Coordinates of C-alpha atoms in Angstrom, one line a residue:
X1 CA 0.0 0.0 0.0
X2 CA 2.8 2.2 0.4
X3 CA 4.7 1.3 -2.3
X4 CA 1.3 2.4 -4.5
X5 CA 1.0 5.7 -2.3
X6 CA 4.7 6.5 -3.1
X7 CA 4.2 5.3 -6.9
X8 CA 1.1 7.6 -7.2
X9 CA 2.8 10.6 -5.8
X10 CA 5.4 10.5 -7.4
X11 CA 3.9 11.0 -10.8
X12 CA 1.8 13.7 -9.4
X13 CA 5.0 15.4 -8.7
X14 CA 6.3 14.5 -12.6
X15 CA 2.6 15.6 -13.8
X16 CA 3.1 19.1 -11.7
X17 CA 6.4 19.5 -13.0
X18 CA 5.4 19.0 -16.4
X19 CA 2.7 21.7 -16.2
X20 CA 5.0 24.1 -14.5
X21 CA 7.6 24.1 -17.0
X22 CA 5.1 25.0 -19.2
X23 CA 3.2 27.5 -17.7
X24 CA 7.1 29.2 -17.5
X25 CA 7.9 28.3 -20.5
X26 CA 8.9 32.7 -22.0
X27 CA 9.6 33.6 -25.4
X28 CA 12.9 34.7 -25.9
X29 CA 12.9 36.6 -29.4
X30 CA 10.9 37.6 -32.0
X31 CA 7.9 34.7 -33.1
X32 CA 6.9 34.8 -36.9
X33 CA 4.0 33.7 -38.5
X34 CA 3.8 33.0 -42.0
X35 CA 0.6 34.2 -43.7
X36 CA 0.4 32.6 -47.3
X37 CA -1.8 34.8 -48.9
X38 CA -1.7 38.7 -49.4
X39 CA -2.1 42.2 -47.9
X40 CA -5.5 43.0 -47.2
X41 CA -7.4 39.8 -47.8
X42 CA -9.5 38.1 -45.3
X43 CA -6.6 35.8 -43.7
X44 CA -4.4 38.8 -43.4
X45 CA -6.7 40.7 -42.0
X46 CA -7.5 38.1 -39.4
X47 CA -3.8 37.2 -38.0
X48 CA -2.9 40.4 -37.9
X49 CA -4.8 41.8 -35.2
X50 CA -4.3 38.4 -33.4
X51 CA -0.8 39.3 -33.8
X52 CA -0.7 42.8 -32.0
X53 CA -2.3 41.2 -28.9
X54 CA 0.1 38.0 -28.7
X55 CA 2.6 40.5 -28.7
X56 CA 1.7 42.6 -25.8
X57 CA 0.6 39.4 -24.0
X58 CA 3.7 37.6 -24.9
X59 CA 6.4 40.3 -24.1
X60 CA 8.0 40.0 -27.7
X61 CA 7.7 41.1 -31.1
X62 CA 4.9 38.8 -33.3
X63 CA 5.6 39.8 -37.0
X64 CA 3.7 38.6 -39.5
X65 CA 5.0 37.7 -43.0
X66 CA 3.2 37.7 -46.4
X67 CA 4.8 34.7 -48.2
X68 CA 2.0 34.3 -51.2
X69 CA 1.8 33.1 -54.2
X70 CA 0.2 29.3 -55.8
X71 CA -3.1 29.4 -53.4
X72 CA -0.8 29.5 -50.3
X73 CA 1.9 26.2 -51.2
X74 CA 4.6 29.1 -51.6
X75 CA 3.9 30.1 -48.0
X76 CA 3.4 26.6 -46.8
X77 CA 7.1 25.8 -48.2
X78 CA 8.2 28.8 -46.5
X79 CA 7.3 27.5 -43.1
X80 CA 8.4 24.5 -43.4
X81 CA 11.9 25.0 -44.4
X82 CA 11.8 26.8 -40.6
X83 CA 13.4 25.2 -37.8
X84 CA 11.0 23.6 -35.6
X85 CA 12.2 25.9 -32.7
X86 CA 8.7 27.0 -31.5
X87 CA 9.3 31.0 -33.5
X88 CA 7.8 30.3 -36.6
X89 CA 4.0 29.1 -37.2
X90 CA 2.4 28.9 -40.2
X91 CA -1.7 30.6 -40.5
X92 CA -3.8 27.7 -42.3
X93 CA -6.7 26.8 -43.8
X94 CA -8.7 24.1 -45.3
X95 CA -7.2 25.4 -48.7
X96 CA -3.9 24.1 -47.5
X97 CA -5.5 20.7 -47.2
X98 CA -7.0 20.6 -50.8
X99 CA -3.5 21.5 -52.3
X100 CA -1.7 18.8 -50.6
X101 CA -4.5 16.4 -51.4
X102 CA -4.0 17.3 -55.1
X103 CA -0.2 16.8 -54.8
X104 CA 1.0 20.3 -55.2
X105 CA 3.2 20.3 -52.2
X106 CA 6.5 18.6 -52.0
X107 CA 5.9 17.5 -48.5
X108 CA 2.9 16.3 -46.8
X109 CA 1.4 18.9 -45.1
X110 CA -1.1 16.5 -42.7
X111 CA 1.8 15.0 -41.4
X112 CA 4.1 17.9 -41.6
X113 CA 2.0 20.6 -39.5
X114 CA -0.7 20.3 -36.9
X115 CA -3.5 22.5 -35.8
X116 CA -2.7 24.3 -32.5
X117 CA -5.7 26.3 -32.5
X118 CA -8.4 27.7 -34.7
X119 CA -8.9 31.4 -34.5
X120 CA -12.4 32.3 -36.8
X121 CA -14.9 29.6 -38.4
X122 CA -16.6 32.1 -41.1
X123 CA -19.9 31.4 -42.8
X124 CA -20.1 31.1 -46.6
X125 CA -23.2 32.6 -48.5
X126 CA -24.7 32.4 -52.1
X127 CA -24.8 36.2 -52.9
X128 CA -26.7 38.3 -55.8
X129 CA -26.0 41.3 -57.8
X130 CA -28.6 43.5 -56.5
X131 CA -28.4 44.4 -60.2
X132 CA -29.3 41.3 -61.6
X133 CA -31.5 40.1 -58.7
X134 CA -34.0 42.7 -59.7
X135 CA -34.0 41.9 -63.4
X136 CA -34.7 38.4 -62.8
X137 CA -37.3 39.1 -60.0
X138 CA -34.8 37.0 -57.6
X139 CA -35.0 37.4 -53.4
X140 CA -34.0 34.4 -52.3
X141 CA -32.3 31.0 -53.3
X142 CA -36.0 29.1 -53.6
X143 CA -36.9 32.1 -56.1
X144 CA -33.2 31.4 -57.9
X145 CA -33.6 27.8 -57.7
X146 CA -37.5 28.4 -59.5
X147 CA -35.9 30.8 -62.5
X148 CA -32.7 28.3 -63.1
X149 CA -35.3 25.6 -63.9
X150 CA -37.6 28.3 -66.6
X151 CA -34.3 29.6 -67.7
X152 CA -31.6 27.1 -68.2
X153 CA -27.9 28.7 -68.4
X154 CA -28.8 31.8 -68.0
X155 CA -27.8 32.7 -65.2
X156 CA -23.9 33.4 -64.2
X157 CA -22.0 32.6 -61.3
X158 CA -18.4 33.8 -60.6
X159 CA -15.7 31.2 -59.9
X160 CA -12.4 31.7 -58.7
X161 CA -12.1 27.8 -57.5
X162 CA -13.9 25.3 -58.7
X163 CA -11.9 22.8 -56.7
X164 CA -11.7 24.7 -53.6
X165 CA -14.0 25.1 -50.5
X166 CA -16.1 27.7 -52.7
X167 CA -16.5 25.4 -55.4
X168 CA -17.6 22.6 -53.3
X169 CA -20.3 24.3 -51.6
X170 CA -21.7 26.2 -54.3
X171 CA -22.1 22.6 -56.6
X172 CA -23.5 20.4 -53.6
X173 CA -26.3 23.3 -53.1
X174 CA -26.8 24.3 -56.7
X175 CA -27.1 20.6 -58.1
X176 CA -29.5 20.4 -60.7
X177 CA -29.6 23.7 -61.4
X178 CA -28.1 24.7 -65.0
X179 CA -25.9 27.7 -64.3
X180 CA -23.2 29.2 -66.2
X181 CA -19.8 29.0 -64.4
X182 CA -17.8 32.0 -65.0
X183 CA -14.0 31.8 -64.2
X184 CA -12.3 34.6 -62.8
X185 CA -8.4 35.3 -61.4
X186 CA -9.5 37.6 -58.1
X187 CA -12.2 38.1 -55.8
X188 CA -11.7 42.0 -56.5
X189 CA -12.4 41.0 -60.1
X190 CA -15.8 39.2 -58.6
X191 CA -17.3 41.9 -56.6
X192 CA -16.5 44.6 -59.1
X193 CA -18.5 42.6 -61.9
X194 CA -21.1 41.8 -59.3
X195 CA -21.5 45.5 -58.3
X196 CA -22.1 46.2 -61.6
X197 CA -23.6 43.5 -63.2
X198 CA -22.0 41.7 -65.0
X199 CA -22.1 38.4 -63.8
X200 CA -24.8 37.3 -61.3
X201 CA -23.9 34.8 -58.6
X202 CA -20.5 34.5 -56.6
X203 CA -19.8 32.2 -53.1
X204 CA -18.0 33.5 -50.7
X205 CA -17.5 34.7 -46.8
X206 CA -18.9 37.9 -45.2
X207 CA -15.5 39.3 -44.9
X208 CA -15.2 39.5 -48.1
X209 CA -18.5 40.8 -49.6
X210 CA -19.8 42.9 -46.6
X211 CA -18.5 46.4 -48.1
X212 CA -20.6 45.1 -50.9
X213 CA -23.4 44.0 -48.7
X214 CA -23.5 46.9 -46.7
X215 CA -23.7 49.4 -49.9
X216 CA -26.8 47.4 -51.5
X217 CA -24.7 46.3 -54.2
X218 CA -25.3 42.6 -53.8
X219 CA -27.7 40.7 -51.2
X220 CA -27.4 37.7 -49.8
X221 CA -29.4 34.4 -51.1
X222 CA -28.4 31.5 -49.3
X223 CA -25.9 30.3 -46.2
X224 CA -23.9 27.5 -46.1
X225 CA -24.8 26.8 -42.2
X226 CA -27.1 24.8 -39.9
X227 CA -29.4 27.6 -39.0
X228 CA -30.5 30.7 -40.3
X229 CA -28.5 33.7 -38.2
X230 CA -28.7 36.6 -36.2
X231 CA -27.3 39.0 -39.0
X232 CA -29.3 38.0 -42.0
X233 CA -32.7 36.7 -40.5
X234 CA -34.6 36.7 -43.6
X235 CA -31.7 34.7 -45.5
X236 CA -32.6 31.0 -46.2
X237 CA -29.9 28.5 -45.0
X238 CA -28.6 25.5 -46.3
X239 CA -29.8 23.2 -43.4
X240 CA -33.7 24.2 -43.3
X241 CA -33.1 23.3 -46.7
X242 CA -32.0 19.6 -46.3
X243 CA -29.1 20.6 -48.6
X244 CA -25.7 18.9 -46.9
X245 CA -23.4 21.7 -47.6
X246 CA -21.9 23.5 -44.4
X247 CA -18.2 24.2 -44.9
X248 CA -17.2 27.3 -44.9
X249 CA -13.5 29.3 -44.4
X250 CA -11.9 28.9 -40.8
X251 CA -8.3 30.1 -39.8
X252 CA -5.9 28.5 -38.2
X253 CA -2.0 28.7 -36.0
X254 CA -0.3 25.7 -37.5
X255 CA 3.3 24.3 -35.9
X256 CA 5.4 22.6 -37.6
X257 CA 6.2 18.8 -36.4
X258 CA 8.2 18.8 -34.0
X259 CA 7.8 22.0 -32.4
X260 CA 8.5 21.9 -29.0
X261 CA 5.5 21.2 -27.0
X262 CA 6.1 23.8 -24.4
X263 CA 6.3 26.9 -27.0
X264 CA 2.8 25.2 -28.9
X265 CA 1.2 25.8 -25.2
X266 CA 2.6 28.8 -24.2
X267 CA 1.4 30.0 -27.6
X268 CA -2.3 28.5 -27.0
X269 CA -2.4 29.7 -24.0
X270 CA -1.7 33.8 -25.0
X271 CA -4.5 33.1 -27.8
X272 CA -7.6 31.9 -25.7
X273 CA -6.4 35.0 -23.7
X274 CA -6.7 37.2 -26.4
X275 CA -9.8 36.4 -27.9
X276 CA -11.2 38.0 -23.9
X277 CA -9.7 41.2 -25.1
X278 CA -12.3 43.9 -26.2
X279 CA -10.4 44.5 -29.8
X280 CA -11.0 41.0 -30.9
X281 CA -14.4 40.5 -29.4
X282 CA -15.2 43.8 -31.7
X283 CA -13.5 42.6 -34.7
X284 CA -15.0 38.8 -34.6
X285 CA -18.6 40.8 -33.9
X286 CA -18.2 43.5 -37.1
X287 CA -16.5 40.3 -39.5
X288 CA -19.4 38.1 -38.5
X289 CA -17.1 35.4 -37.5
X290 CA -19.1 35.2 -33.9
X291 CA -22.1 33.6 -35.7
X292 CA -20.0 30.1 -35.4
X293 CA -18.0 29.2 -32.7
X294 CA -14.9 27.6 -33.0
X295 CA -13.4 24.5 -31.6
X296 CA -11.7 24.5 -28.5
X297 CA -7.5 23.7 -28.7
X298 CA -6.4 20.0 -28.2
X299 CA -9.2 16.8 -29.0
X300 CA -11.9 19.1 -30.1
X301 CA -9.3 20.8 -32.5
X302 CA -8.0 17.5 -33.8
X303 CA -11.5 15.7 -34.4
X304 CA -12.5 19.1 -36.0
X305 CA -9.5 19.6 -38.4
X306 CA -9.5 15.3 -39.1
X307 CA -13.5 15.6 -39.9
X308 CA -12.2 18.9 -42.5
X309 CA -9.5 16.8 -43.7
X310 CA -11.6 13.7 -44.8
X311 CA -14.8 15.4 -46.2
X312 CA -12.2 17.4 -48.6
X313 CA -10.9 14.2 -49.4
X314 CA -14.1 12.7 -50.3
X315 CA -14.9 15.6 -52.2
X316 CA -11.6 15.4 -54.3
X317 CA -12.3 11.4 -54.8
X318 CA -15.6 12.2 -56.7
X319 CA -14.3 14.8 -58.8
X320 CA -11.2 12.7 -60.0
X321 CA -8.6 15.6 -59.0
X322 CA -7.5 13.6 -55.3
X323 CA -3.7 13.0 -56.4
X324 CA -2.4 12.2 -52.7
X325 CA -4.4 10.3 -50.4
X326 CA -3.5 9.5 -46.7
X327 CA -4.6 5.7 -45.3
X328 CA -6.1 7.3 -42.3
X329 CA -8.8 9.1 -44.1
X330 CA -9.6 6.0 -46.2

């Protein structure tokens, strides 16, 4: 019996250690994290005010670097060529996922990275050009989905990815429906055409269309989500619809394997702090990301990013483009 009292508290004592190293574990220099898309664009403009408040939490400088270019692989490289010394994380999203899936990285990126924490879960939406909406006598997606079917082809929608997250949402909701796909290079090239009509449908987050939204310019028709929200009452959603189509863009802190464990916490820990502060509850609120709430860091995290990870790879098995596949999502 004492032999079991002694066993037990000695691993209390290893277990109390363990959680006070990490609790002191202190950043010593600067931390960089790699964004792999541009100035300005909703990912950029999500880590970056994440970034001020780790800084002043975390005592050192938090700079974040644009490394773009081939739908975030350049910036994915990038951050792995790091060291693994817990001052360079990478910000992620399901994008990431689809590009390793179709073999465009020259590592794997599921095994190469994991998920520390997730910092937004935006909502996608079907949206109009207010424009075009009025022409056809459109207010809503069961008025779109009535005119597709008298009017074959006629109407446009804008495509940036066809492959992607966008892609994937907009053909689960819209099957059946005879659409003309328009491709386009940038989402500034969407919203400008939708403003002014020339093309009539695009898929996309809040974040991006709400200067849009706001203006009149385009209106929203459908959202990819459970239930119908707070913001946009009136807007039919793609649950009450029994259409199977939720995903939408979420943002992620990424370490690369190996990192040591004691940074990835420390790290965590100064991010579930900042989202208390007043700045980010006021930038969540205005970006609409506080319609969904995220996962919490660790199991939650991991089941949620596994789940993202294995739909995307169904998705990519259907439509023949699934170049790298992982036995675990099988």
């Amino acid at each position: 019996m004492k032999k079991l009292v002694a066993l037990v508290l000695a691993l209390v004592m290893v277990f109390s250690l363990a959680v006070s190293a990490s609790a002191e574990f202190k950043f010593e220099r600067k931390i960089e994290i790699v964004c792999p898309w541009g100035l300005g664009g909703g990912a950029d403009s999500t880590i970056r005010p994440m970034a001020l408040l780790l800084q002043n939490i975390l005592g050192v400088p938090v700079e974040v670097r644009n490394e773009t270019g081939a739908s975030g692989v350049n910036g994915a490289e990038y951050a792995y060529k790091q060291p693994a010394d817990g001052y360079t994380f990478l910000l992620g999203t399901q994008s990431l996922f689809i590009q390793d899936m179709a073999g465009n990285m020259s590592f794997d990126f599921k095994t190469g990275f994991h998920c520390e924490d997730i910092l937004v879960h935006s909502i996608n939406m079907l949206a109009g050009s207010k424009k075009q909406m009025d022409k056809y006598g459109i207010t809503s997606f069961s008025d779109l989905q009535a005119y597709a079917a008298e009017h074959p082809y006629e109407v446009s929608v804008a495509m940036l990815t066809a492959t992607g997250i966008d892609g994937m949402c907009f053909e689960i909701a819209t099957e059946g429906l005879a659409l003309n796909s328009v491709v386009y290079e940038s989402g500034s090239d969407v919203n400008s055409d939708m403003a002014g009509g020339h093309v009539d449908l695009a898929v996309g987050g809040y974040d991006d269309m709400s200067g849009l939204i706001q203006s009149g310019d385009i209106i929203p028709l459908l959202l990819f989500c459970e239930n119908r929200v707070e913001m946009f009452p009136d807007v039919e959603c793609t649950g009450e619809l029994g259409i199977d189509s939720y995903a939408g863009p979420w943002r992620g802190i990424f370490a690369k394997e190996g990192t040591p464990v004691e940074a990835c916490e420390a790290l965590v820990a100064a991010i579930e702090e900042a989202r208390n502060d007043a700045t980010w509850q006021e930038f969540i609120k205005n970006a609409a990301y506080d319609q969904r709430v995220v996962p919490a860091p660790g199991a939650d995290t991991d089941a949620f990013v596994w789940q993202e990870y294995k739909d995307l790879r169904d998705y990519m098995e259907e439509q023949e483009i699934l170049e790298k596949d992982y036995d675990d999502l099988q």
